[in-house]
Rosetta silent file (secondary structure, phi, psi, omega in degrees, C-alpha in Angstrom):
SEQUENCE: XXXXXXXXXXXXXXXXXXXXXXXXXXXXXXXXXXXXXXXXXXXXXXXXXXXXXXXXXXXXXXXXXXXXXXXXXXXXXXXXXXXXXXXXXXXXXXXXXXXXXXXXXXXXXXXXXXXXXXXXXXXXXXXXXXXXXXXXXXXXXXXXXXXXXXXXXXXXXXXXXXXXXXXXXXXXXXXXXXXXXXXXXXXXXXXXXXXXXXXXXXXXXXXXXXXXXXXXXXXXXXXXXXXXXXXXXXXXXXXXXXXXXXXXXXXXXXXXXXXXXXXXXXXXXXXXXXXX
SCORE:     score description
SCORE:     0.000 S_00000001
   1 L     0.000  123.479 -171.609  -10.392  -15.794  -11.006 S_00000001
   2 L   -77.206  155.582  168.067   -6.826  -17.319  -12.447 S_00000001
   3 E   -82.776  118.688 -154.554   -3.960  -16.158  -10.132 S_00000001
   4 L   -61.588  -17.486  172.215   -2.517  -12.775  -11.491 S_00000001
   5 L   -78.006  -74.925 -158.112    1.538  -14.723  -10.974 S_00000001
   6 L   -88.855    7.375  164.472    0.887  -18.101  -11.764 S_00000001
   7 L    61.439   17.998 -173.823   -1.608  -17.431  -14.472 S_00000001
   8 E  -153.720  144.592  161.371   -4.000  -20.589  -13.575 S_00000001
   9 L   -50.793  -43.701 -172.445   -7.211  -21.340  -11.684 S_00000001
  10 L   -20.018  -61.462  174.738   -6.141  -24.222  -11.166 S_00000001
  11 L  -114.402   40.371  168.626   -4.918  -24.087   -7.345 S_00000001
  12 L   -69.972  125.675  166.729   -6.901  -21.038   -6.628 S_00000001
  13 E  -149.173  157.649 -175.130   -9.024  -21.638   -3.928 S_00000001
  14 E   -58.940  146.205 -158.417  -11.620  -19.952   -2.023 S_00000001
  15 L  -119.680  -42.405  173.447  -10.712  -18.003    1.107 S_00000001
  16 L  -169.444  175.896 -162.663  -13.760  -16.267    2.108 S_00000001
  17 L   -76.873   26.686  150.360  -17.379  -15.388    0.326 S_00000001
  18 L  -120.815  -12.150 -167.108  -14.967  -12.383   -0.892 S_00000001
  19 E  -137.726  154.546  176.323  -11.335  -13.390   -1.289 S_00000001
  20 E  -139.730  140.980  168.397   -9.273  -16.401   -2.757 S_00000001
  21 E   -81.285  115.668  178.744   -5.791  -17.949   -2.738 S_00000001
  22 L   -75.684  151.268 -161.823   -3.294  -19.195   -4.939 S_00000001
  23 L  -106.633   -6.221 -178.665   -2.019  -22.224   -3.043 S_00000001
  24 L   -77.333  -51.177 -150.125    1.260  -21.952   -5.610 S_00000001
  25 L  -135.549    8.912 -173.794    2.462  -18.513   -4.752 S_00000001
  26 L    17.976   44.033  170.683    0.058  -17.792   -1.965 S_00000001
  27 L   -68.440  124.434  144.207   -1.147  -13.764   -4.096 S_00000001
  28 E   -97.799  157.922  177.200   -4.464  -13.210   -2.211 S_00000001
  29 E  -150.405  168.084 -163.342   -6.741  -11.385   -4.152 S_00000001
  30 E  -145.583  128.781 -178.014  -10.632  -10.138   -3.405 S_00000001
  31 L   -85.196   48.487 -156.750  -13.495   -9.294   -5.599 S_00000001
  32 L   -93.245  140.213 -177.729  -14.805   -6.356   -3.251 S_00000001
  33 L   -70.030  146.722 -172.707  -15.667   -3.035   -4.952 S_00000001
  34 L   -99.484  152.049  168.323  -13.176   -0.431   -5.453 S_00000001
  35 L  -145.294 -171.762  165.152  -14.033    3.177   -5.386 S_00000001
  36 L  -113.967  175.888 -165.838  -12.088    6.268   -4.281 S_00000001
  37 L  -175.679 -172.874 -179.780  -11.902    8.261   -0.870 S_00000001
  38 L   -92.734  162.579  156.594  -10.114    9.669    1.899 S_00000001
  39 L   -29.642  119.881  160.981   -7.571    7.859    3.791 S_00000001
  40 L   -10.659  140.507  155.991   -8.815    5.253    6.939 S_00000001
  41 L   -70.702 -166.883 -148.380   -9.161    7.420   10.216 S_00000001
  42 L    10.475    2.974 -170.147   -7.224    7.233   12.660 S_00000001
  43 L  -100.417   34.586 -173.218   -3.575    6.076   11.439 S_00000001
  44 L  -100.148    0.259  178.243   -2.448    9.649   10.310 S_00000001
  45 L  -101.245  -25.389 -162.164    0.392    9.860   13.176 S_00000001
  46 H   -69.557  -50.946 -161.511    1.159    6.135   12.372 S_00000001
  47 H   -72.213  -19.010  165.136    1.470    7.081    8.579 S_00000001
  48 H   -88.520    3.316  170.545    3.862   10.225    8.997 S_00000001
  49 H   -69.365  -51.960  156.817    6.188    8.314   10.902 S_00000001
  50 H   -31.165  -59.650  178.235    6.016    5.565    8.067 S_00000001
  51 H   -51.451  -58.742 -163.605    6.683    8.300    5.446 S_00000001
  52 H   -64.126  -11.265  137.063    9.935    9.767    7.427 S_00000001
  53 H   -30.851  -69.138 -178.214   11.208    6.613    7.449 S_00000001
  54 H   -71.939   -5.766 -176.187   10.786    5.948    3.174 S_00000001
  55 H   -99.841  -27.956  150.706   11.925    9.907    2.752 S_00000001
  56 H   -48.417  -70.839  172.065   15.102    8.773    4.865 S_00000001
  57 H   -43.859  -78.715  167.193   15.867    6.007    2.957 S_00000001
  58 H     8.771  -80.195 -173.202   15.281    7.586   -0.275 S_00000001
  59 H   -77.380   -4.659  163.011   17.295   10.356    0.221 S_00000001
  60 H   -77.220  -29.887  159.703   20.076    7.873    1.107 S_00000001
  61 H   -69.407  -54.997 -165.106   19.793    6.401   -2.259 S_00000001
  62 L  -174.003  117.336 -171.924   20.015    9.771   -4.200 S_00000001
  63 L   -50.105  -33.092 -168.219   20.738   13.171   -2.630 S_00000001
  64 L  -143.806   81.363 -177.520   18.441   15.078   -5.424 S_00000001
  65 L  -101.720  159.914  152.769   16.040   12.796   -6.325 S_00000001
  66 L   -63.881  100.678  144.697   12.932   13.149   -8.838 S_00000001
  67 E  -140.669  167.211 -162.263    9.999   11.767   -7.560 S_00000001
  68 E  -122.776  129.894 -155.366    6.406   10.645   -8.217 S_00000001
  69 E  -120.321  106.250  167.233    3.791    9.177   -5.646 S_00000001
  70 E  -107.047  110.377  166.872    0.797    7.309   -7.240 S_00000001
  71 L   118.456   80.789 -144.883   -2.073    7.912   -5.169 S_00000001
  72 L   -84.910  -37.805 -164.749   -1.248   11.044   -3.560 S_00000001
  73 L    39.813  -83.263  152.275   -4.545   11.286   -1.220 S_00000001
  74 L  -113.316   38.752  173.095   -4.283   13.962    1.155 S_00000001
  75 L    65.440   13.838 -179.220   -0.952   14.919   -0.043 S_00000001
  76 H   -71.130  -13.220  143.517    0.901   14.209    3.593 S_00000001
  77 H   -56.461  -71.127  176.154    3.658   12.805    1.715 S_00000001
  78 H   -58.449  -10.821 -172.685    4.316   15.366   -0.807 S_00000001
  79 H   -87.670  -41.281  170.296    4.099   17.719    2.287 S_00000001
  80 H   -58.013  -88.292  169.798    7.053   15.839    4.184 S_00000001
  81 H    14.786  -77.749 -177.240    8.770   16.115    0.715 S_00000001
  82 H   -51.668  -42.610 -165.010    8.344   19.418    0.284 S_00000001
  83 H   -66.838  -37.229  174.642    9.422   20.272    3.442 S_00000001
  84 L   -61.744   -7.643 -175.533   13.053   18.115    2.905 S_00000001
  85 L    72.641   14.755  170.782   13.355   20.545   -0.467 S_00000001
  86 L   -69.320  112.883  151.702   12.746   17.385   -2.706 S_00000001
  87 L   -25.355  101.462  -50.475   11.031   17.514   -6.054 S_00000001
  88 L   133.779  117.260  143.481    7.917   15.842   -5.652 S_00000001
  89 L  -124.654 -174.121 -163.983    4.744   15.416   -8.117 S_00000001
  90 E  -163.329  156.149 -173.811    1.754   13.087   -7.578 S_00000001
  91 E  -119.684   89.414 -149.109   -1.440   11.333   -9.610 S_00000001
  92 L  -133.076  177.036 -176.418   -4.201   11.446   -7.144 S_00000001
  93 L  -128.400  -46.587 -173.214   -7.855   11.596   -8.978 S_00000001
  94 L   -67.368   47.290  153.101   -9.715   12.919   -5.225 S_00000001
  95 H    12.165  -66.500 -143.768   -8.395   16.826   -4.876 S_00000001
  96 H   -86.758    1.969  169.524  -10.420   17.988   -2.702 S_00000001
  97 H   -99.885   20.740  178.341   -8.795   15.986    0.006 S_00000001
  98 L   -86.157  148.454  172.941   -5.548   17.367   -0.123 S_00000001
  99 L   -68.699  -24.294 -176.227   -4.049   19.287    3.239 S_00000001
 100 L  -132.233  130.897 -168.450   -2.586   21.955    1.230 S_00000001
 101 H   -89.311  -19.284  160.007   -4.254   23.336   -2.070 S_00000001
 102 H   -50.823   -4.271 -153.222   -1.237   24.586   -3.245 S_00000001
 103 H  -102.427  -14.778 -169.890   -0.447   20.953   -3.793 S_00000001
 104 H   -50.714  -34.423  170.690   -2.906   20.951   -6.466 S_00000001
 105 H   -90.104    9.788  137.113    0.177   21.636   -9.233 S_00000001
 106 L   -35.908  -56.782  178.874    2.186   18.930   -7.856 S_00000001
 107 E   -65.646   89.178 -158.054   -0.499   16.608   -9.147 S_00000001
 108 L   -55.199  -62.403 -168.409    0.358   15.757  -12.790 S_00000001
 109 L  -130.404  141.087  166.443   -2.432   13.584  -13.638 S_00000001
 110 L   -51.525  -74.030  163.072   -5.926   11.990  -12.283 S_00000001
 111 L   -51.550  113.762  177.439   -5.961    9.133  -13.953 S_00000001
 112 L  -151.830  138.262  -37.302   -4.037    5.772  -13.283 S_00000001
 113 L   -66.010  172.563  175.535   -3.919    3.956  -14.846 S_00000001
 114 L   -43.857   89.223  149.869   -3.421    5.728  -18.178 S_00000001
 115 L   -42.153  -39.746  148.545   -6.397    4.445  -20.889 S_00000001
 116 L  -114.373  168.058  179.004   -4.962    6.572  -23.160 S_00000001
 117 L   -46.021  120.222 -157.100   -1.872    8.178  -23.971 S_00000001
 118 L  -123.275 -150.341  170.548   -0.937   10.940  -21.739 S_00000001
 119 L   -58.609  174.440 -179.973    1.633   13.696  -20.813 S_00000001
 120 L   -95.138   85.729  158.307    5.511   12.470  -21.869 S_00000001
 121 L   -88.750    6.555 -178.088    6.269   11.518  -18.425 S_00000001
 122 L   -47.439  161.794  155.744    8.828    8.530  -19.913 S_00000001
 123 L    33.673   56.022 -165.398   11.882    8.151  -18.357 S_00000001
 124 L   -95.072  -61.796 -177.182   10.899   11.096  -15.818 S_00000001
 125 L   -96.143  101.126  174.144   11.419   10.123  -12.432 S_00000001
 126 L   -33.952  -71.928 -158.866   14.143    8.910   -9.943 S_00000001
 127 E   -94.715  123.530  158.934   11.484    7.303   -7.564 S_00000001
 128 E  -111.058  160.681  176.575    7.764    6.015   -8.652 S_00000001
 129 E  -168.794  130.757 -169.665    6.373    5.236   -4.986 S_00000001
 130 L  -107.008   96.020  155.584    2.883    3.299   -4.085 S_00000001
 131 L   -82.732  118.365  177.789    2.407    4.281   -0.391 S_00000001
 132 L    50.755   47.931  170.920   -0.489    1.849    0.451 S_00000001
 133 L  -132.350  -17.319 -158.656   -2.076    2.150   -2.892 S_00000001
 134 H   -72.734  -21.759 -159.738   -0.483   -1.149   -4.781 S_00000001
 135 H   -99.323   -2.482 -175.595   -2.631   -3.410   -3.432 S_00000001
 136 H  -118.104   49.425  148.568   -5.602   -1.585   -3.863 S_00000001
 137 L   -90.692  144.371 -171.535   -6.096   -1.851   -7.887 S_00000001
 138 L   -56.688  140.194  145.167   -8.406   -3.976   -9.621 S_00000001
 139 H     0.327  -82.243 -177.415   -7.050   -7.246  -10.940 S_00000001
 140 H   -75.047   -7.495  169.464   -7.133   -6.011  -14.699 S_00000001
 141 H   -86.057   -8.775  162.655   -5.727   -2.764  -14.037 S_00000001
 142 L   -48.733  -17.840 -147.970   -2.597   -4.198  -12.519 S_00000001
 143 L  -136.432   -5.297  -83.567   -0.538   -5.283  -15.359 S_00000001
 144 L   173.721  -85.185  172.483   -1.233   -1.680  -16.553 S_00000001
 145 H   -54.314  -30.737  167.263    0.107   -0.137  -13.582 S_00000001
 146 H   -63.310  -46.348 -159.398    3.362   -1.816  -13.536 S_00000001
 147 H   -67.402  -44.551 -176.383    4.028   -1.384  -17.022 S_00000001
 148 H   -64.508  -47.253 -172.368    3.017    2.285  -17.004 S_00000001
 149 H   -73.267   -5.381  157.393    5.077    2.905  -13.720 S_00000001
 150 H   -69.501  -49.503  175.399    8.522    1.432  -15.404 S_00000001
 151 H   -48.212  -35.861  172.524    8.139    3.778  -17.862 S_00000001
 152 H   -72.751  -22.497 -177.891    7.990    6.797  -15.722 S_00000001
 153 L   -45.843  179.278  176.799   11.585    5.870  -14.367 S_00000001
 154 L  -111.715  140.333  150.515   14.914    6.738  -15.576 S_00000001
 155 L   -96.410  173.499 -104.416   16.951    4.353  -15.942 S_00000001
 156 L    -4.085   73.431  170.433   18.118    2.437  -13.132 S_00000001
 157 L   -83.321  175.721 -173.770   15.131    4.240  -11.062 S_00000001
 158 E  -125.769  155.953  164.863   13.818    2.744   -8.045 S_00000001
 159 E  -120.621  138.995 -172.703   10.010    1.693   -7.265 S_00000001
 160 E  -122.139  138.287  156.540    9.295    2.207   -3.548 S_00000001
 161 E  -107.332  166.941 -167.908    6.523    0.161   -1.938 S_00000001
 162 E   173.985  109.791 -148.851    4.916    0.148    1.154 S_00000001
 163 E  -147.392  140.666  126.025    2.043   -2.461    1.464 S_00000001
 164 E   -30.332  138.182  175.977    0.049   -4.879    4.035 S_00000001
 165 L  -121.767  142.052  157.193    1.852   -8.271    3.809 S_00000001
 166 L   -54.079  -40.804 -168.218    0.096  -11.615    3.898 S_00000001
 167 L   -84.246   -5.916 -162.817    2.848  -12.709    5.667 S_00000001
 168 L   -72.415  148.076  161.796    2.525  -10.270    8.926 S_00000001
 169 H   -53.561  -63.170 -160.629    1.443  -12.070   12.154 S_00000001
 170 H   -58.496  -59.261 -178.334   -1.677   -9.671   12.812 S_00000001
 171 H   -34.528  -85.459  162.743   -2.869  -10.893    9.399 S_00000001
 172 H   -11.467  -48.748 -158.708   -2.295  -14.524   10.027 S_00000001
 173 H   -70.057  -69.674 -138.444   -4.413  -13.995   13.567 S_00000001
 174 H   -75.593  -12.784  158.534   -7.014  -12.742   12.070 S_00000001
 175 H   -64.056  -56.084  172.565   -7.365  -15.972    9.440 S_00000001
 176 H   -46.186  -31.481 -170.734   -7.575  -17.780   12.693 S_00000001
 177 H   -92.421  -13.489 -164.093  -10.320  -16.251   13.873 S_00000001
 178 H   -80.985  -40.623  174.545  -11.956  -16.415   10.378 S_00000001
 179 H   -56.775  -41.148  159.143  -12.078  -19.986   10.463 S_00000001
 180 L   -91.394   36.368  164.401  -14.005  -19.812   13.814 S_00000001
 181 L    58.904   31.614  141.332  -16.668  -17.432   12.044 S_00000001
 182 L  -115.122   94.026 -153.263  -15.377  -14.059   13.417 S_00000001
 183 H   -86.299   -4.756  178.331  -14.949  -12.307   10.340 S_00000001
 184 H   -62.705  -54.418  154.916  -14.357   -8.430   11.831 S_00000001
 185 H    -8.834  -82.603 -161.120  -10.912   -8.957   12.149 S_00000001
 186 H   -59.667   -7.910 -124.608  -10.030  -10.509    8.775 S_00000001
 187 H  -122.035  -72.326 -175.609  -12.681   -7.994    7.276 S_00000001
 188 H   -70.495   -5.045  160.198  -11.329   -4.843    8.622 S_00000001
 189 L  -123.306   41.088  166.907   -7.394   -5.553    6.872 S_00000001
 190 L  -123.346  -12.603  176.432   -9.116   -6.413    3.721 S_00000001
 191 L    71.789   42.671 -172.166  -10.258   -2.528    4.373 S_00000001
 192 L   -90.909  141.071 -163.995  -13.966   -4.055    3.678 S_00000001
 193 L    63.031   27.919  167.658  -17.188   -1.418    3.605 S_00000001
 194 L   -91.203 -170.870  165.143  -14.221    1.055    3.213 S_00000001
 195 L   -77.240  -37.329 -173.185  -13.952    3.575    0.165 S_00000001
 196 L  -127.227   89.607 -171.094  -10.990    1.847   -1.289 S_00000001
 197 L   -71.504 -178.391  157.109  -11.236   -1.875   -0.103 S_00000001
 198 L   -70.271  152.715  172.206   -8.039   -4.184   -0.884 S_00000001
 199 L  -121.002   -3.842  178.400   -8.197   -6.185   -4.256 S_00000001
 200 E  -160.465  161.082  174.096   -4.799   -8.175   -3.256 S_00000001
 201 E  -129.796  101.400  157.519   -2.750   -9.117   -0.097 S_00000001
 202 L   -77.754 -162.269  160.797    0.789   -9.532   -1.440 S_00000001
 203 L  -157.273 -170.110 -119.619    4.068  -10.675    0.323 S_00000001
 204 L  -127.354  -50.777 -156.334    7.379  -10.045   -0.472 S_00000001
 205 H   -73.023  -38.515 -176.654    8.472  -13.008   -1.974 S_00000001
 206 H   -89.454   10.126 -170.419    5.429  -13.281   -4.868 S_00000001
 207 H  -125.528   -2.786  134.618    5.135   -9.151   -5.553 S_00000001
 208 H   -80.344  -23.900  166.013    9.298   -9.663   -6.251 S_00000001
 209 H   -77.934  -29.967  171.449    8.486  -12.092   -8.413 S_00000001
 210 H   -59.314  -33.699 -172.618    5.447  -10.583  -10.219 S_00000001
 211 H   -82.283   -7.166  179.810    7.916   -7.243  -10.555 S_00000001
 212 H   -87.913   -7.047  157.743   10.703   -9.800  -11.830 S_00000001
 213 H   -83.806  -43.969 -154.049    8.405  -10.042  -15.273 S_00000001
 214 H   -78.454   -9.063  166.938    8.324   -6.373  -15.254 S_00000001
 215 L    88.958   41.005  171.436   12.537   -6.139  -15.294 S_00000001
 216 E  -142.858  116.216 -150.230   12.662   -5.161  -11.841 S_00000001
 217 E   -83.728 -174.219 -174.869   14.918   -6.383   -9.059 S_00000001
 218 E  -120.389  141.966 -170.218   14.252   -6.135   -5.260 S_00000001
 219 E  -142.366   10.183  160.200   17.596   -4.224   -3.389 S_00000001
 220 E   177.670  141.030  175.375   15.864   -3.696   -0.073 S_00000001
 221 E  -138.976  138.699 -131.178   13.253   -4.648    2.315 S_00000001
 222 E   175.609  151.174  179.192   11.867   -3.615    5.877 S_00000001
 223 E  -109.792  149.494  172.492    8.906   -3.543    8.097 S_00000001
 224 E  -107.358  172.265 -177.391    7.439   -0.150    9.382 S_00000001
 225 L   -52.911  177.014 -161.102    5.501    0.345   12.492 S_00000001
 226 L  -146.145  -46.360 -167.198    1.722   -1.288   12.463 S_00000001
 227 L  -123.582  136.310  161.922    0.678    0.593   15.541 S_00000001
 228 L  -150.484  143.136  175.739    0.792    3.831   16.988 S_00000001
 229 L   -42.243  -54.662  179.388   -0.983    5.400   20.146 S_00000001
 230 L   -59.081  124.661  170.594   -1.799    8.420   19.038 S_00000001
 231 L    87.432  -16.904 -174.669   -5.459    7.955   17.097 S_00000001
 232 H   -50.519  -37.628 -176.537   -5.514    3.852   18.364 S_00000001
 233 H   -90.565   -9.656  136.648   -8.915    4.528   19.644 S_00000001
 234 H   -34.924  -65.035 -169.053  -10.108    6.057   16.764 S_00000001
 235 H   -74.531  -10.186  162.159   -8.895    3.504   14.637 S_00000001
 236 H   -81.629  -43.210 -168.054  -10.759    0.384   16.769 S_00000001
 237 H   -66.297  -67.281  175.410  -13.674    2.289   17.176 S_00000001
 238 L   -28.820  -42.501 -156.675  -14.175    3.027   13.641 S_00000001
 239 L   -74.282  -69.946 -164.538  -13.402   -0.922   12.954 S_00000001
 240 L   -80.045  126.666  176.344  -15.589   -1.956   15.903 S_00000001
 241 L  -134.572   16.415  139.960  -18.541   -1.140   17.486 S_00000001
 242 L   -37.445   78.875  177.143  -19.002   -2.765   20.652 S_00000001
 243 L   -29.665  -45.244 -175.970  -18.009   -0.469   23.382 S_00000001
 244 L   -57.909  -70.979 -154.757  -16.661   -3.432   25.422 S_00000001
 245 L   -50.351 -121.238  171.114  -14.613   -5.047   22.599 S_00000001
 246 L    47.837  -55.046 -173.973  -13.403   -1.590   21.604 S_00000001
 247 H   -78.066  -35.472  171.155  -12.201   -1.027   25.228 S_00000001
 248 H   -46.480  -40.622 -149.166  -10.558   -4.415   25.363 S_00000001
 249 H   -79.735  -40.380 -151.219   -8.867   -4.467   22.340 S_00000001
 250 H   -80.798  -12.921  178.297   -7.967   -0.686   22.832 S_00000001
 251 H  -103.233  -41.687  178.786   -6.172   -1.464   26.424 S_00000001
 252 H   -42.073  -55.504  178.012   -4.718   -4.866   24.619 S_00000001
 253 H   -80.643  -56.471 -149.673   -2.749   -3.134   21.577 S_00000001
 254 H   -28.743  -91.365 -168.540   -2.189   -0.070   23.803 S_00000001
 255 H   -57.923  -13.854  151.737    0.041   -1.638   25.825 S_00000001
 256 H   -87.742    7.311 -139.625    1.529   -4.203   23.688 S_00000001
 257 H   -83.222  -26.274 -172.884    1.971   -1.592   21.272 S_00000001
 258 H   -91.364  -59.482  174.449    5.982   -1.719   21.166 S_00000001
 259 H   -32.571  -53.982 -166.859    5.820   -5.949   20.824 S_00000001
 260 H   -79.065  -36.999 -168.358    3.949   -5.886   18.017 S_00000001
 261 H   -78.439   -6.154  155.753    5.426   -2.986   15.720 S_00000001
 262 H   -69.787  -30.714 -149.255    8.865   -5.202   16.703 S_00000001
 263 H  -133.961  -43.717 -132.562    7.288   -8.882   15.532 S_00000001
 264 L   -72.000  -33.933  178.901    4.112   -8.401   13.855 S_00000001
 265 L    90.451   -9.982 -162.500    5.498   -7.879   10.259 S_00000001
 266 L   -37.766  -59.991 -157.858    2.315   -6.008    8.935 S_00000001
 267 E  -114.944  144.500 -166.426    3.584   -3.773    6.571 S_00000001
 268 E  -123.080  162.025 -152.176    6.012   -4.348    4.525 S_00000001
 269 E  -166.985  101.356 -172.790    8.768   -1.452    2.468 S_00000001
 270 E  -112.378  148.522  178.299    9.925   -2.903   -0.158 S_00000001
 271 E  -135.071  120.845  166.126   12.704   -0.906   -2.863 S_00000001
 272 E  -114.755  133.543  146.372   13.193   -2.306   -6.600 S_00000001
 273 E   -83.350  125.725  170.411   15.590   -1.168   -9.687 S_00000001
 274 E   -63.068  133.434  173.193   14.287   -0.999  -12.731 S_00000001
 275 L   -87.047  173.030  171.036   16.817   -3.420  -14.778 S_00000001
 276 L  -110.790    0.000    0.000   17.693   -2.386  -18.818 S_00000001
């Protein structure tokens, strides 16, 4: 697989029997099948804190904004949204997982990307916004998805991100560990034998430059929380299935739980302007 940045095989090199590296621009990317589904268990306290955080910001940015959320899932976005009196729609193709059913006309479209021509959603939207969804499109649908999501903006709209980073310490560990053949770690933040695995591990520095073909600059960046108590033992359990580990690990982050969402770096919140 050529690197989706640097456009050559060349210093691509394998990473694991599923994922590979550009050694130029260090894009990971993974051939693991994608499908759709609900949301990961146990991170659903972690992930509204995350949102009120990007609906803060936002709304700091533009008072009355437009915006559009690709990948909608169970609609716990559009529901903080709603609740701030924000305009809101969403592209989600999986319904039947939304919290509120009312949310169902919110949702413009299934389909993302577009194959064919669709509603005139040009120049629509203050805000396009990938919570946790950028990284998990196929390779060839990528170049697709940018290009369609400049178009819904206005201009000088913003694209809000919110991603895993390559560059986060937890990430990093778990490379460490890969190399000494324990692959659950490195396995479980690739989201693998999930419904929607990852197909790329950006960072900051090569996902502003892949959006710097696409005419779009980067005007803010931030880390959100990684961990939160509420649901922790869910979320290890699910990963894990070792009672022991499970209880280590699960007393380990507990109580480190403020260190890491300080250092660790995980996730990354990224804000771009579309340029003219």
């Amino acid at each position: 697989m050529n690197c989706f940045f640097c456009k050559t095989k060349k210093n691509v090199i394998k990473q694991s029997y599923f994922s590979t590296k550009c050694l130029v621009c260090n894009l990971e990317m993974s051939n693991l099948q994608n499908k759709f589904g609900a949301d990961v268990k146990g991170i659903e306290s972690l992930r509204i804190k995350n949102f009120k955080e990007i609906i803060t910001k936002i709304l700091k940015l533009k008072k009355k904004p437009s915006l559009l959320e690709i990948g909608s899932g169970d609609g716990k976005f559009i529901d903080l949204v709603r609740k701030k009196n924000v305009k809101i729609n969403g592209i989600e193709p999986e319904l039947k997982y939304l919290i509120n059913k009312k949310y169902k006309k919110l949702i413009i479209e299934k389909e993302f990307p577009f194959k064919k021509k669709k509603g005139n959603w040009s120049n629509k939207f203050d805000f396009v916004i990938f919570n946790d969804t950028i990284e998990h499109f196929r390779y060839k649908e990528l170049h697709q998805v940018l290009t369609q999501s400049r178009n819904f903006l206005k201009n000088k709209g913003f694209l809000v991100i919110n991603m895993p980073t390559s560059d986060g310490w937890l990430y990093k560990i778990s490379k460490i560990l890969l190399k000494f053949g324990i692959n659950s770690f490195y396995e479980r933040l690739w989201q693998k034998n999930f419904s929607s695995p990852h197909q790329f591990y950006f960072n900051e520095k090569n996902l502003s430059g892949i959006l710097k073909k696409y005419k779009f600059k980067i005007v803010y960046s931030y880390f959100l929380n990684v961990v939160d108590k509420q649901g922790l033992h869910k979320r290890i359990s699910i990963s894990h299935k070792n009672f022991v580990v499970n209880s280590i690990l699960y007393i380990l982050i507990y109580l480190s739980s403020p260190l890491i969402n300080s250092y660790s770096k995980d996730i990354n919140f990224l804000i771009f302007k579309k340029e003219t």
